[in-house]
Short mmCIF file of C-alpha atoms (C1' of nucleotides) in Angstrom, two decimals:
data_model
loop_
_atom_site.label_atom_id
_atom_site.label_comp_id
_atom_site.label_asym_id
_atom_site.label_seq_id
_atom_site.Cartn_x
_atom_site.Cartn_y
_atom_site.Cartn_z
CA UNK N 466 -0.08 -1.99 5.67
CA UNK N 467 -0.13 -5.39 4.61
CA UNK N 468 2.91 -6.86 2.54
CA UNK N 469 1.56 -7.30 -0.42
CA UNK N 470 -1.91 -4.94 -1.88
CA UNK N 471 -5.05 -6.06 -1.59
CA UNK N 472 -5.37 -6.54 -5.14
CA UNK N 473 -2.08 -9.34 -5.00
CA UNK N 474 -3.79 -10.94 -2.15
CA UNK N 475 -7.12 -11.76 -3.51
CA UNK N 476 -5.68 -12.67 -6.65
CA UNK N 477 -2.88 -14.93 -5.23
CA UNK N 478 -5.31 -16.91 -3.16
CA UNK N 479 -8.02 -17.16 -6.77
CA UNK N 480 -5.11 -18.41 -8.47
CA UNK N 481 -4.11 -21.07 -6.28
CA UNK N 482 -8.30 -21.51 -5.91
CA UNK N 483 -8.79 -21.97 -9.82
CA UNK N 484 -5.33 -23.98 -10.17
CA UNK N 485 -6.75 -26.72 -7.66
CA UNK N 486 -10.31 -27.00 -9.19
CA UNK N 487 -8.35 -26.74 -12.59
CA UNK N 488 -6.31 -29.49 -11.87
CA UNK N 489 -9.70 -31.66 -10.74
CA UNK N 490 -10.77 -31.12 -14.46
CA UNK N 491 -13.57 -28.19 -12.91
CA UNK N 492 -13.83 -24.90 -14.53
CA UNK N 493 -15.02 -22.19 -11.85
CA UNK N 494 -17.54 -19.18 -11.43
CA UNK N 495 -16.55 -15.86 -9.59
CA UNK N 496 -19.36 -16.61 -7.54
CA UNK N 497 -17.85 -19.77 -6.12
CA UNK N 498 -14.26 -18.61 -6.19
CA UNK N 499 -14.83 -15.37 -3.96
CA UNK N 500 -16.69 -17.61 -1.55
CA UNK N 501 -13.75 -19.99 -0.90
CA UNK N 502 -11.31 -17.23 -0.59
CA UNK N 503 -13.30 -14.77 1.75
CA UNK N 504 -13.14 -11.89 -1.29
CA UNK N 505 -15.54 -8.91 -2.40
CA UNK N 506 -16.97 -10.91 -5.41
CA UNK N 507 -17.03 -8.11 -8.06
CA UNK N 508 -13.91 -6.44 -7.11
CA UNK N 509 -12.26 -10.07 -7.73
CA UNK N 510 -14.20 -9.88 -11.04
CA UNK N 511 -12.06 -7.17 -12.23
CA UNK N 512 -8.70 -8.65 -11.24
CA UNK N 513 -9.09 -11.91 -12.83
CA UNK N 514 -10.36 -9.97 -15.81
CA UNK N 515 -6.85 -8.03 -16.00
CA UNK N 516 -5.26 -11.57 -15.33
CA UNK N 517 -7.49 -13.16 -17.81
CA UNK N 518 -6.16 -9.93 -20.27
CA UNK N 519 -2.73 -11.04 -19.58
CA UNK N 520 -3.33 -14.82 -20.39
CA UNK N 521 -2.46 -15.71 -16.92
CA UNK N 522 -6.20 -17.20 -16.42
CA UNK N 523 -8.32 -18.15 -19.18
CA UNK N 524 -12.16 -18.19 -18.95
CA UNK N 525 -15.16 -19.34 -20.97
CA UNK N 526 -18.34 -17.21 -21.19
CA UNK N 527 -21.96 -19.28 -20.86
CA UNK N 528 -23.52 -21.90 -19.12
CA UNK N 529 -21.11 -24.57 -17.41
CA UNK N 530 -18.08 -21.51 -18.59
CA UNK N 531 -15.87 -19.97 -16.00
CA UNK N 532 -12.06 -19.67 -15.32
CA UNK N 533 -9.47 -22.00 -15.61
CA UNK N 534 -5.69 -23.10 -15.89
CA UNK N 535 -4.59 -25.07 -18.23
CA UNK N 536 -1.14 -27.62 -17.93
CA UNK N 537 1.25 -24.55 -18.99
CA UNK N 538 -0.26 -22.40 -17.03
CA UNK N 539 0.49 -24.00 -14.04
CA UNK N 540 3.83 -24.33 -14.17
CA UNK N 541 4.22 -20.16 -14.10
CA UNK N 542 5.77 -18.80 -11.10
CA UNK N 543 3.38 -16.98 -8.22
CA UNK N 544 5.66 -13.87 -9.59
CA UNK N 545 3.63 -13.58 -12.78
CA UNK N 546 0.64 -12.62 -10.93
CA UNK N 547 2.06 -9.75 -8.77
CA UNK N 548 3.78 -8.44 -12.59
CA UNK N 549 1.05 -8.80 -14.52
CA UNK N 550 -0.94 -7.00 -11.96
CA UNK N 551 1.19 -4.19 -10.64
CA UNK N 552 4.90 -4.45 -13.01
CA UNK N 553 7.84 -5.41 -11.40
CA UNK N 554 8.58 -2.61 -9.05
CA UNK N 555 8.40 -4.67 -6.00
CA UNK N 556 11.17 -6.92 -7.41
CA UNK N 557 13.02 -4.08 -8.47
CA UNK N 558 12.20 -1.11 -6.54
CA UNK N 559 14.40 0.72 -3.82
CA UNK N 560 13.12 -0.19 0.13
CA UNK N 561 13.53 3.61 0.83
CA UNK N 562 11.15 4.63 -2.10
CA UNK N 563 14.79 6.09 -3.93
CA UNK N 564 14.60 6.35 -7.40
CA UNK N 565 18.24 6.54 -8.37
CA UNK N 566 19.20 4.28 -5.22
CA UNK N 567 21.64 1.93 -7.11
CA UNK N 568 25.06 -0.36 -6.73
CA UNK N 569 26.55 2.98 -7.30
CA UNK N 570 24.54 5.71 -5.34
CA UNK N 571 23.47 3.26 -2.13
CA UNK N 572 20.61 3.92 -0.16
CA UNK N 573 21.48 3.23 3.64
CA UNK N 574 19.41 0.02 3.60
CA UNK N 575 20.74 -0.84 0.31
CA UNK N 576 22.49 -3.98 1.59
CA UNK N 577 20.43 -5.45 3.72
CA UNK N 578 17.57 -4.42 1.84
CA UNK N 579 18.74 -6.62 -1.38
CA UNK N 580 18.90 -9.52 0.54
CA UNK N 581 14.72 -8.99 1.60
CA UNK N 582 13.98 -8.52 -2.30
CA UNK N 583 16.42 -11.74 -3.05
CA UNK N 584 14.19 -13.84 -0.84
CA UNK N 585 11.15 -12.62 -1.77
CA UNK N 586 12.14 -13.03 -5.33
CA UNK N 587 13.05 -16.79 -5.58
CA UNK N 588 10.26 -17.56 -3.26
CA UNK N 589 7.50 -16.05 -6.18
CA UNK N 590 9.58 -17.68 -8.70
CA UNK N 591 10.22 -20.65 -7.47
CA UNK N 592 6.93 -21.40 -6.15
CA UNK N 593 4.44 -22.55 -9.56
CA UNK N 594 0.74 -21.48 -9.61
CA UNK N 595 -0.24 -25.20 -9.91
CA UNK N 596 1.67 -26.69 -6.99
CA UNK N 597 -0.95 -26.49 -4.44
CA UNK N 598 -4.04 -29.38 -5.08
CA UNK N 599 -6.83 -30.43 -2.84
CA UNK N 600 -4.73 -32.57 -0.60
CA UNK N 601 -3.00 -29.42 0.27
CA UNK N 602 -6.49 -27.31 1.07
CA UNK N 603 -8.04 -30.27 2.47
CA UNK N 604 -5.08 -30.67 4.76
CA UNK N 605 -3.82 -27.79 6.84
CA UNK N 606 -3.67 -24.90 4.12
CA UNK N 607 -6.28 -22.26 3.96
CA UNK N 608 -7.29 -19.63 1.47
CA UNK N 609 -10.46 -18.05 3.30
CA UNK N 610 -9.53 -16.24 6.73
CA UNK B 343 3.71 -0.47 -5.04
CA UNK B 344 6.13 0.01 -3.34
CA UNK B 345 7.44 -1.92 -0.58
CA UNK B 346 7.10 0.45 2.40
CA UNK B 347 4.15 3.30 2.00
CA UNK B 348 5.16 6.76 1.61
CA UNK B 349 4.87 7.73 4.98
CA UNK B 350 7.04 4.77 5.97
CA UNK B 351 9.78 6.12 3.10
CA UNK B 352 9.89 9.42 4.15
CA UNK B 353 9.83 8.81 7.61
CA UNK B 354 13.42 6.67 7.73
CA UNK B 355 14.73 8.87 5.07
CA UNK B 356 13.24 11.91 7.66
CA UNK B 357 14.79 10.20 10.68
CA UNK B 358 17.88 9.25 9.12
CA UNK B 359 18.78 12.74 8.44
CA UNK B 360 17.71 14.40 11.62
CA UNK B 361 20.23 11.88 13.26
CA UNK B 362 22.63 12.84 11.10
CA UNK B 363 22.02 16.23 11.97
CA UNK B 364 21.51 15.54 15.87
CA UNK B 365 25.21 13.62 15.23
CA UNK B 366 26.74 17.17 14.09
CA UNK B 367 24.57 19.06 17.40
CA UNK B 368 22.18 20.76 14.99
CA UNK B 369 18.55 21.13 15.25
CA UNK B 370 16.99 20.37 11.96
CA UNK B 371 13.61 22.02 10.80
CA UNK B 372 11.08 20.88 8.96
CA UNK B 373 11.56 23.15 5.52
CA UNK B 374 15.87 21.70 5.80
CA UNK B 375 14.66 18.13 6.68
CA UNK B 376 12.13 18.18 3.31
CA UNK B 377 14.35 19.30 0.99
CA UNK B 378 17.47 16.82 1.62
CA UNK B 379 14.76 13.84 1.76
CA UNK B 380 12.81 15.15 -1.02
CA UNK B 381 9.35 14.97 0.25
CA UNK B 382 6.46 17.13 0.42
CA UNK B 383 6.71 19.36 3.82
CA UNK B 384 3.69 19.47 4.85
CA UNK B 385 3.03 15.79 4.38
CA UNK B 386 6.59 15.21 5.94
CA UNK B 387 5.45 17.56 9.11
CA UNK B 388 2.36 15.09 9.71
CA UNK B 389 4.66 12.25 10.43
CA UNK B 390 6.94 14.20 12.44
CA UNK B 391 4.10 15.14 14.56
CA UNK B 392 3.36 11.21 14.96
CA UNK B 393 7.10 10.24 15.82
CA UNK B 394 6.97 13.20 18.03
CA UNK B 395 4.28 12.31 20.20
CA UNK B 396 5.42 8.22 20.15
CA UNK B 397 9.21 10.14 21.73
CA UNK B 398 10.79 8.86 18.51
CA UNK B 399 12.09 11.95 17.31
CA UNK B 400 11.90 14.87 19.76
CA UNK B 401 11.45 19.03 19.24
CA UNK B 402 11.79 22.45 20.56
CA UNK B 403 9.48 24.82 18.95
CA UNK B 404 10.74 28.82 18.17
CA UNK B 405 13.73 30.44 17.24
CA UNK B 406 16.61 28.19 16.78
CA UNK B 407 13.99 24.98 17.61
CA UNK B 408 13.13 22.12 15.04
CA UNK B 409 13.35 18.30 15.40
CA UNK B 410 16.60 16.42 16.60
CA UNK B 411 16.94 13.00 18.52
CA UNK B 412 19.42 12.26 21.29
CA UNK B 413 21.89 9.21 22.70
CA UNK B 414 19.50 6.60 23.80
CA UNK B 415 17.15 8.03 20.56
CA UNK B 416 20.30 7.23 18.45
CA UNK B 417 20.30 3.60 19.67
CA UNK B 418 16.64 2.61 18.68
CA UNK B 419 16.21 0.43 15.77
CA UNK B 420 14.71 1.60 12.19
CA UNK B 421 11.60 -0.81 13.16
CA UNK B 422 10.36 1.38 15.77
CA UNK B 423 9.95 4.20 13.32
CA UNK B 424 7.56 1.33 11.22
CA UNK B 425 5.96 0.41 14.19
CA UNK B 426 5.19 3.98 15.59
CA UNK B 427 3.42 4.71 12.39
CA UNK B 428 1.56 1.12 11.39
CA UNK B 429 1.80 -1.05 14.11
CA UNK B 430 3.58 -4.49 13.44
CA UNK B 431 1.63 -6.28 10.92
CA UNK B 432 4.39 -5.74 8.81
CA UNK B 433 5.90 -8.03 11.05
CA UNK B 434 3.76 -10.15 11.67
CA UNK B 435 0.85 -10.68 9.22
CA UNK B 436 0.50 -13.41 6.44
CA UNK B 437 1.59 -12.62 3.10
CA UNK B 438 -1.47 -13.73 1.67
CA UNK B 439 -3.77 -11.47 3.89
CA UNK B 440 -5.19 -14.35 5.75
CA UNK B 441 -5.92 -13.66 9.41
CA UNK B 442 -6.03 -16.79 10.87
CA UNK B 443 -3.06 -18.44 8.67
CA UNK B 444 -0.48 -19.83 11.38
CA UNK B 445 1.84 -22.68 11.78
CA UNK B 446 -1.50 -24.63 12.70
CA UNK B 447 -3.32 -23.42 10.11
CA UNK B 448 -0.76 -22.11 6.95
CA UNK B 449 -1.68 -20.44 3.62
CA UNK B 450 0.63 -21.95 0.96
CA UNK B 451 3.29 -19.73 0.75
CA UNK B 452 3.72 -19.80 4.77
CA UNK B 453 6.57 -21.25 5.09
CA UNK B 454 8.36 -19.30 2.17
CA UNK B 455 7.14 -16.39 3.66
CA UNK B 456 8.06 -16.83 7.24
CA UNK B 457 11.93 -16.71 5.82
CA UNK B 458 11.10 -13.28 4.12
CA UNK B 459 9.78 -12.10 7.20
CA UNK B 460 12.21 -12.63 9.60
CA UNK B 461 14.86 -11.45 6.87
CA UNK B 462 12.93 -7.84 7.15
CA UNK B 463 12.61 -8.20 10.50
CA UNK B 464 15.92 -8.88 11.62
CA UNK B 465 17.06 -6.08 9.16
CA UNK B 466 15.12 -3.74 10.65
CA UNK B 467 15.99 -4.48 14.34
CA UNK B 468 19.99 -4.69 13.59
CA UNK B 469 20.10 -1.55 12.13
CA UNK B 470 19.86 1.51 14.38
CA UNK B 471 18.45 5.00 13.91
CA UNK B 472 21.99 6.32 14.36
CA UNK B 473 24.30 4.22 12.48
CA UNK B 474 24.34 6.31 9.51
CA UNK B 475 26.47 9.42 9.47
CA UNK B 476 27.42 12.42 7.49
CA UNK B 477 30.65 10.29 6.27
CA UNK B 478 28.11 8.30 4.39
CA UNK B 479 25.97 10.74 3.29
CA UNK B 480 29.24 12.74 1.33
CA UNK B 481 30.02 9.58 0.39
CA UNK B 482 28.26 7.06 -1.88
CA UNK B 483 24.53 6.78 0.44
CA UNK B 484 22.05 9.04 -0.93
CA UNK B 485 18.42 9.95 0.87
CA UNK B 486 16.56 12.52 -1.71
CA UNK B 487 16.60 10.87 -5.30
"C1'" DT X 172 -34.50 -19.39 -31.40
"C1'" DT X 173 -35.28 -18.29 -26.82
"C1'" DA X 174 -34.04 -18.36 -22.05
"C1'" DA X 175 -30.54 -18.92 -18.92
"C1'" DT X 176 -25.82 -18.58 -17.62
"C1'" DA X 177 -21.46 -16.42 -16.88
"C1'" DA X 178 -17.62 -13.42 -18.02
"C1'" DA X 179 -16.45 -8.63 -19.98
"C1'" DA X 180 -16.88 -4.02 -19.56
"C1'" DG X 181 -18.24 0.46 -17.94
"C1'" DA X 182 -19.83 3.66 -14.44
"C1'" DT X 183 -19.93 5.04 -9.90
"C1'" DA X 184 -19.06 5.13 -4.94
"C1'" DA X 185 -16.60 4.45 -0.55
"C1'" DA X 186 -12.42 4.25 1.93
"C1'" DT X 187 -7.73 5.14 2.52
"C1'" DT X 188 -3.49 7.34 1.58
"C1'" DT X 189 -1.15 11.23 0.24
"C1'" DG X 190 -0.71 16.08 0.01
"C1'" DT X 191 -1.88 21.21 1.11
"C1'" DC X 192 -3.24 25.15 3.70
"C1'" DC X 193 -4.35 27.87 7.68
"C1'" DT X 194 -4.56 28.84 12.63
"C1'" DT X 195 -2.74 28.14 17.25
"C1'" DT X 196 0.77 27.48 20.70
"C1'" DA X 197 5.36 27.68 22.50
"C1'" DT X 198 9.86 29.75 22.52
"C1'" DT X 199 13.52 32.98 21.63
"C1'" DT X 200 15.54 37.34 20.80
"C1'" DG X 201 15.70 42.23 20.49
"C1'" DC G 822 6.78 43.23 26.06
"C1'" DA G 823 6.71 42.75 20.89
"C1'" DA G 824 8.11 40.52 16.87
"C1'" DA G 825 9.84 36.64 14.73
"C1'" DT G 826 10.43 31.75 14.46
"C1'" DA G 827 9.10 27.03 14.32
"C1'" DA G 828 6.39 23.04 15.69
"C1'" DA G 829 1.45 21.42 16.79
"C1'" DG G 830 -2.91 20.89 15.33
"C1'" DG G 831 -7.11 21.12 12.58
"C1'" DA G 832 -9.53 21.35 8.25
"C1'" DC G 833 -9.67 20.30 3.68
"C1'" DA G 834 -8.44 18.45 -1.07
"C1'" DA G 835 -6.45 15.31 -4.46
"C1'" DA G 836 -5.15 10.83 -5.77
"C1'" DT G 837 -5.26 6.02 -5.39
"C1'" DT G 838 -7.08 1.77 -3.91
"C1'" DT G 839 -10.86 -0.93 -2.85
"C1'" DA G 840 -15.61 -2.07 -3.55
"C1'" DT G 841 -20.31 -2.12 -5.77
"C1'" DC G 842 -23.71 -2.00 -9.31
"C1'" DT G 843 -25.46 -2.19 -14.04
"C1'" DT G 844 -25.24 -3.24 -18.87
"C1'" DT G 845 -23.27 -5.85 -22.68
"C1'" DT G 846 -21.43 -9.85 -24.99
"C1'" DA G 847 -20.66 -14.69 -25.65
"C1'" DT G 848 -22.11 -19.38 -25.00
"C1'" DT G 849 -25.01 -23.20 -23.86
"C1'" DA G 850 -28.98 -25.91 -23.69
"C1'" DA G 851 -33.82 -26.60 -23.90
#
DNA sequence: TTAATAAAAGATAAATTTGTCCTTTATTTG
DNA sequence: CAAATAAAGGACAAATTTATCTTTTATTAA
């Protein structure tokens, strides 16, 4: 069980991929994005089309087309990807799977458990899809193991 | 998606309830244990049989048998019911799905992540199996809605 | 305007998770 | 001992997630 799905993964790490080349003025094929983050290339051709649905990516059909990020879109939080692709239950959502776990009607993790989804929160909100460039990937960061 | 998987979520609401139980000196079976979690009982009985054979819960079969958990039981933390079931990636793995992502070699939300981590790890290891008690259940906690 | 390129879209398949059912084994009680 | 009870275990089925393949549509450039 991996924190986030699969899906959130892949598309996290093609985000941050696109935002980079994006931000170098480079529009970019599936092809060459599922290559530098270690995806299944078609299965990432169906999540950046939902994403690309949503506005979060935009793309250009054709010769020399591909996706891309423009200057607004990079300032959008990481959290817009993991809504757009699955809602917002994990920002939401009781840890114990409770539906009516509330202020009121506490699960027994309830406390603690806020705290988690706090954190995780502000760190998906806080941190913008364009933040990371090449100095970043061609320092120590990694998208591709 | 939710945070934990469903076998995770009905296996601390499961546990949580047989320790109640165990608190009071009752054996708990499976049908009882189902229908205050609100989970399917078959599906439930599955995981049972896993925390069974990992000594996490423990069970007397026949007449008057079903699943309860004793003193030293009482005192293991919630993450060992995780762990029994999934191992500890939960605990350990990169938020991005990256295997090889490490202080030497980060993904970009590493450091962000490492925070959220430790929060659900530390949550899980401070609270105990037995901490919870029928006083909170009549009270405000809830484990079946 | 034709050929090539690349995303969009649809169909299908594999793998995993979740859920159900049935038989077997162990234990208790009459 | 026989009958009843309850977990253990095995087989199977449904649902969801992950992955693959093919066709269509849009765009570019020769």
């Amino acid at each position: 069980m991996g924190f986030f799905s699969k899906t959130c993964e892949y598309a996290m790490r093609a985000v941050i991929y696109i935002a980079v080349r994006s931000q170098e003025g480079q529009r970019t094929g599936i092809r060459e994005i599922a290559e530098n983050i270690n995806s299944p290339e078609h299965f990432l051709a169906k999540i950046l089309q939902k994403l690309s649905q949503q506005g979060l990516v935009l793309s250009i059909k054709g010769p020399h087309g591909g996706f891309y990020i423009d200057a607004p879109g990079l300032q959008r939080p990481m959290a817009d990807i993991i809504t757009a692709l699955e809602g917002n239950e994990l920002f939401t959502g009781c840890g114990m799977g409770l539906s009516y776990c509330s202020e009121n009607n506490p699960c027994p993790l309830h406390e603690d458990f806020k705290i988690v989804r706090n954190q995780i929160t502000s760190m998906l909100y806080k941190t913008t899809i364009g933040e990371f460039n090449r100095e970043h990937l061609n320092g120590k960061l990694t998208l591709n193991k």
